[in-house]
Amino acid sequence: GESVGLHLPTLSVQEGDNSIINCAYSNSASDYFIWYKQESGKGPQFIIDIRSNMDKRQGQRVTVLLNKTVKHLSLQIAATQPGDSAVYFCAEVSSGNTPLVFGKGTRLSVIA
Amino acid sequence: ETGVTQTPRHLVMGMTNKKSLKCEQHLGHNAMYWYKQSAKKPLELMFVYNFKEQTENNSVPSRFSPECPNSSHLFLHLHTLQPEDSALYLCASSQEFLAGGRFGELFFGEGSRLTVL
């Protein structure tokens, strides 16, 4: 599942620190957003989602923030662990029967 | 283990070959998808099947031919491919293909890595 060769933004974080991964979207009609994690050799896995009527949602060690004014989405990972090393994708859905649109992804590297 | 199984995991084929990718989901879902993940582009949706009916064909060349015999199985038949078709092909499923949130959570397989020589 690795995106070998794809020029991805990369974030390197020390183990135990917090990580913030950002995503900009362009479609103001998008009303549902999802973060996926893709580890090497695997398919993407759902992490957390948020609807446009919210600006924050928390999961276990993860928080998603949505700023509709500037069309910006972020994923915060608390106390980053080596197992968090992966490519993270944001995806958006606009209202209506439309499929997910995935962003290019950010590669998170955790330094032990 | 996501409940979505893809075979083969790796496939090398010549441009004149015919091969097929297989996907099986054990989640009781009704929607299945093919995505292409290549080195130069983000995840691209290729096809969507909802209750065995094709609902999306994202301008995919005819050398890719999907087949969905039932809600649990999805195939991608490959014929006369080009080297630029080399990529990771991901299958996914979801409960149903509906607007907004109920569509949202896709369960992906681990992908079939295709190399076209």
Coordinates of C-alpha atoms in Angstrom, one line a residue:
Chain A
G1 CA 0.0 0.0 0.0
E2 CA 2.9 2.4 -0.1
S3 CA 2.9 5.3 -2.4
V4 CA 6.4 4.7 -3.6
G5 CA 7.8 7.5 -5.7
L6 CA 4.9 9.9 -5.0
H7 CA 6.2 13.2 -3.8
L8 CA 4.3 13.5 -0.6
P9 CA 4.6 16.1 2.1
T10 CA 6.5 14.6 4.9
L11 CA 6.2 15.2 8.6
S12 CA 8.9 13.9 11.0
V13 CA 8.0 13.8 14.6
Q14 CA 9.8 12.6 17.8
E15 CA 8.1 9.7 19.5
G16 CA 5.9 11.0 22.3
D17 CA 5.3 14.4 20.7
N18 CA 2.0 15.5 19.2
S19 CA 1.6 15.5 15.4
I20 CA -0.5 17.8 13.3
I21 CA -1.3 16.8 9.7
N22 CA -3.0 19.4 7.5
C23 CA -5.3 19.2 4.6
A24 CA -6.8 21.9 2.4
Y25 CA -9.9 21.3 0.4
S26 CA -11.4 23.4 -2.4
N27 CA -15.1 22.3 -2.7
S28 CA -17.2 24.5 -0.4
A29 CA -20.1 22.1 -1.0
S30 CA -18.2 19.3 0.8
D31 CA -20.0 18.5 4.0
Y32 CA -18.4 15.3 5.3
F33 CA -14.7 14.6 5.8
I34 CA -12.7 11.6 6.7
W35 CA -9.1 10.8 7.6
Y36 CA -7.5 7.5 6.5
K37 CA -4.2 6.0 7.5
Q38 CA -2.3 3.8 5.1
E39 CA 0.6 1.7 6.5
S40 CA 3.2 0.3 4.2
G41 CA 1.9 -2.8 2.4
K42 CA -1.7 -2.2 3.5
G43 CA -4.8 -0.6 2.2
P44 CA -6.1 2.7 3.8
Q45 CA -7.9 2.4 7.1
F46 CA -10.6 4.7 8.5
I47 CA -9.4 6.8 11.4
I48 CA -12.0 9.4 12.1
D49 CA -14.7 11.5 10.4
I50 CA -16.4 14.8 10.9
R51 CA -19.5 16.5 9.5
S52 CA -19.5 20.1 8.4
N53 CA -21.9 21.1 11.2
M54 CA -19.0 20.4 13.6
D55 CA -15.6 22.0 14.0
K56 CA -14.0 19.4 16.2
R57 CA -14.3 15.7 16.9
Q58 CA -12.2 13.6 19.2
G59 CA -11.3 9.9 19.1
Q60 CA -8.8 7.8 20.9
R61 CA -5.5 9.9 20.7
V62 CA -6.8 11.6 17.6
T63 CA -8.6 14.9 17.0
V64 CA -9.9 16.3 13.8
L65 CA -10.5 20.0 13.4
L66 CA -12.5 21.6 10.6
N67 CA -12.3 25.2 9.6
K68 CA -14.9 25.8 6.9
T69 CA -14.0 29.5 6.6
V70 CA -10.6 28.7 5.1
K71 CA -11.5 25.2 3.9
H72 CA -9.0 23.5 6.1
L73 CA -8.9 20.2 7.9
S74 CA -6.4 18.9 10.4
L75 CA -5.6 15.7 12.2
Q76 CA -3.9 15.9 15.5
I77 CA -2.3 12.7 17.0
A78 CA -1.4 12.9 20.6
A79 CA 1.7 11.2 22.0
T80 CA 2.8 9.9 18.6
Q81 CA 4.0 6.3 18.5
P82 CA 6.2 4.4 16.0
G83 CA 3.0 2.6 14.9
D84 CA 1.6 5.9 13.8
S85 CA 4.2 6.0 10.9
A86 CA 2.1 5.9 7.8
V87 CA 0.7 8.0 5.0
Y88 CA -2.4 9.9 6.0
F89 CA -5.1 10.9 3.6
C90 CA -8.0 13.3 4.0
A91 CA -11.1 12.6 2.0
E92 CA -14.1 14.8 1.3
V93 CA -17.7 14.1 0.2
S94 CA -20.0 16.8 -1.1
S95 CA -23.8 16.5 -0.6
G96 CA -25.6 14.2 -3.0
N97 CA -24.7 10.8 -4.2
T98 CA -21.0 11.5 -4.9
P99 CA -18.0 9.4 -4.0
L100 CA -15.1 10.2 -1.8
V101 CA -12.4 12.5 -3.2
F102 CA -9.0 11.7 -1.7
G103 CA -6.2 14.2 -1.1
K104 CA -2.6 13.3 -2.0
G105 CA -1.6 12.3 1.5
T106 CA 1.1 13.2 4.0
R107 CA 3.8 10.8 5.1
L108 CA 4.3 10.8 8.9
S109 CA 7.6 9.4 10.1
V110 CA 8.1 8.9 13.8
I111 CA 11.6 9.1 15.2
A112 CA 12.2 6.8 18.1
Chain B
E1 CA -7.6 -8.0 8.8
T2 CA -10.3 -5.7 7.3
G3 CA -12.6 -8.3 6.0
V4 CA -11.7 -7.5 2.4
T5 CA -9.5 -9.9 0.6
Q6 CA -7.7 -9.3 -2.7
T7 CA -5.9 -11.7 -4.9
P8 CA -3.3 -11.9 -6.3
R9 CA -1.3 -9.6 -4.1
H10 CA 1.3 -9.2 -6.9
L11 CA 0.9 -9.6 -10.6
V12 CA 3.3 -9.1 -13.5
M13 CA 1.8 -9.2 -17.0
G14 CA 2.7 -8.4 -20.5
M15 CA 0.8 -5.9 -22.6
T16 CA -1.0 -8.6 -24.6
N17 CA -2.0 -10.8 -21.6
K18 CA -5.4 -11.1 -20.1
K19 CA -5.6 -11.4 -16.3
S20 CA -8.1 -10.7 -13.6
L21 CA -8.0 -9.3 -10.1
K22 CA -10.3 -10.6 -7.5
C23 CA -11.9 -9.1 -4.4
E24 CA -14.0 -10.7 -1.8
Q25 CA -15.6 -9.0 1.2
H26 CA -16.9 -10.9 4.3
L27 CA -18.6 -7.9 5.9
G28 CA -22.1 -8.2 4.5
H29 CA -21.7 -4.9 2.6
N30 CA -23.6 -4.0 -0.5
A31 CA -21.3 -1.5 -2.2
M32 CA -17.9 -2.4 -3.6
Y33 CA -15.3 -0.2 -5.3
W34 CA -12.1 -0.3 -7.3
Y35 CA -9.5 2.3 -6.7
K36 CA -6.2 2.9 -8.5
Q37 CA -3.2 4.1 -6.5
S38 CA -0.2 5.0 -8.6
A39 CA 3.1 6.7 -7.9
K40 CA 2.1 9.9 -9.6
K41 CA -1.5 10.5 -8.5
P42 CA -3.6 10.3 -5.4
L43 CA -6.2 7.5 -5.0
E44 CA -8.4 7.5 -8.0
L45 CA -11.9 6.0 -8.0
M46 CA -12.5 3.6 -10.9
F47 CA -15.8 1.8 -10.4
V48 CA -18.5 1.6 -7.9
Y49 CA -21.1 -1.2 -7.6
N50 CA -24.1 -0.8 -5.3
F51 CA -26.3 -3.9 -4.9
K52 CA -24.4 -5.5 -7.9
E53 CA -25.3 -2.5 -10.1
Q54 CA -22.6 -0.3 -11.5
T55 CA -23.2 3.2 -10.3
E56 CA -19.9 4.9 -11.1
N57 CA -17.5 4.5 -14.0
N58 CA -15.0 7.2 -13.6
S59 CA -14.0 7.5 -17.3
V60 CA -11.9 4.3 -17.1
P61 CA -10.5 2.9 -20.3
S62 CA -12.2 -0.1 -21.7
R63 CA -9.1 -2.2 -21.2
F64 CA -10.3 -2.4 -17.6
S65 CA -13.6 -4.3 -17.3
P66 CA -15.3 -4.8 -13.9
E67 CA -17.6 -7.6 -12.9
C68 CA -19.7 -7.9 -9.8
P69 CA -21.5 -11.3 -9.8
N70 CA -22.9 -10.7 -6.2
S71 CA -22.5 -8.3 -3.4
S72 CA -19.5 -10.2 -1.9
H73 CA -17.4 -10.5 -5.0
L74 CA -15.8 -8.0 -7.4
F75 CA -13.5 -8.6 -10.3
L76 CA -11.4 -6.4 -12.5
H77 CA -10.6 -8.0 -15.8
L78 CA -7.4 -6.7 -17.5
H79 CA -6.7 -6.8 -21.2
T80 CA -4.1 -5.2 -23.4
L81 CA -2.8 -2.9 -20.6
Q82 CA -0.1 -0.3 -20.9
P83 CA 3.0 0.2 -18.8
E84 CA 1.4 3.3 -17.3
D85 CA -1.4 1.1 -15.9
S86 CA 1.2 -0.3 -13.4
A87 CA -0.1 0.6 -10.0
L88 CA -1.7 -0.7 -6.8
Y89 CA -5.3 -1.6 -7.3
L90 CA -7.4 -1.4 -4.2
C91 CA -10.7 -2.9 -3.6
A92 CA -13.0 -1.5 -0.9
S93 CA -16.5 -2.1 0.4
S94 CA -19.0 -0.1 2.4
Q95 CA -22.4 -0.8 3.8
E96 CA -24.2 1.0 1.0
F97 CA -23.4 3.7 -1.6
L98 CA -25.4 6.6 -0.3
A99 CA -25.0 10.3 0.1
G100 CA -22.8 11.6 2.8
G101 CA -21.9 9.8 6.0
R102 CA -23.3 6.3 5.5
F103 CA -21.1 6.1 2.4
G104 CA -18.1 7.3 4.2
E105 CA -16.4 4.4 5.9
L106 CA -14.7 2.4 3.3
F107 CA -13.0 -0.9 4.2
F108 CA -10.1 -1.5 2.0
G109 CA -8.3 -4.6 1.0
E110 CA -4.5 -4.7 1.0
G111 CA -4.3 -4.2 -2.8
S112 CA -3.0 -6.0 -5.8
R113 CA 0.3 -4.6 -7.0
L114 CA 0.2 -4.7 -10.8
T115 CA 3.3 -4.4 -13.1
V116 CA 2.8 -4.2 -16.8
L117 CA 5.9 -4.9 -18.9

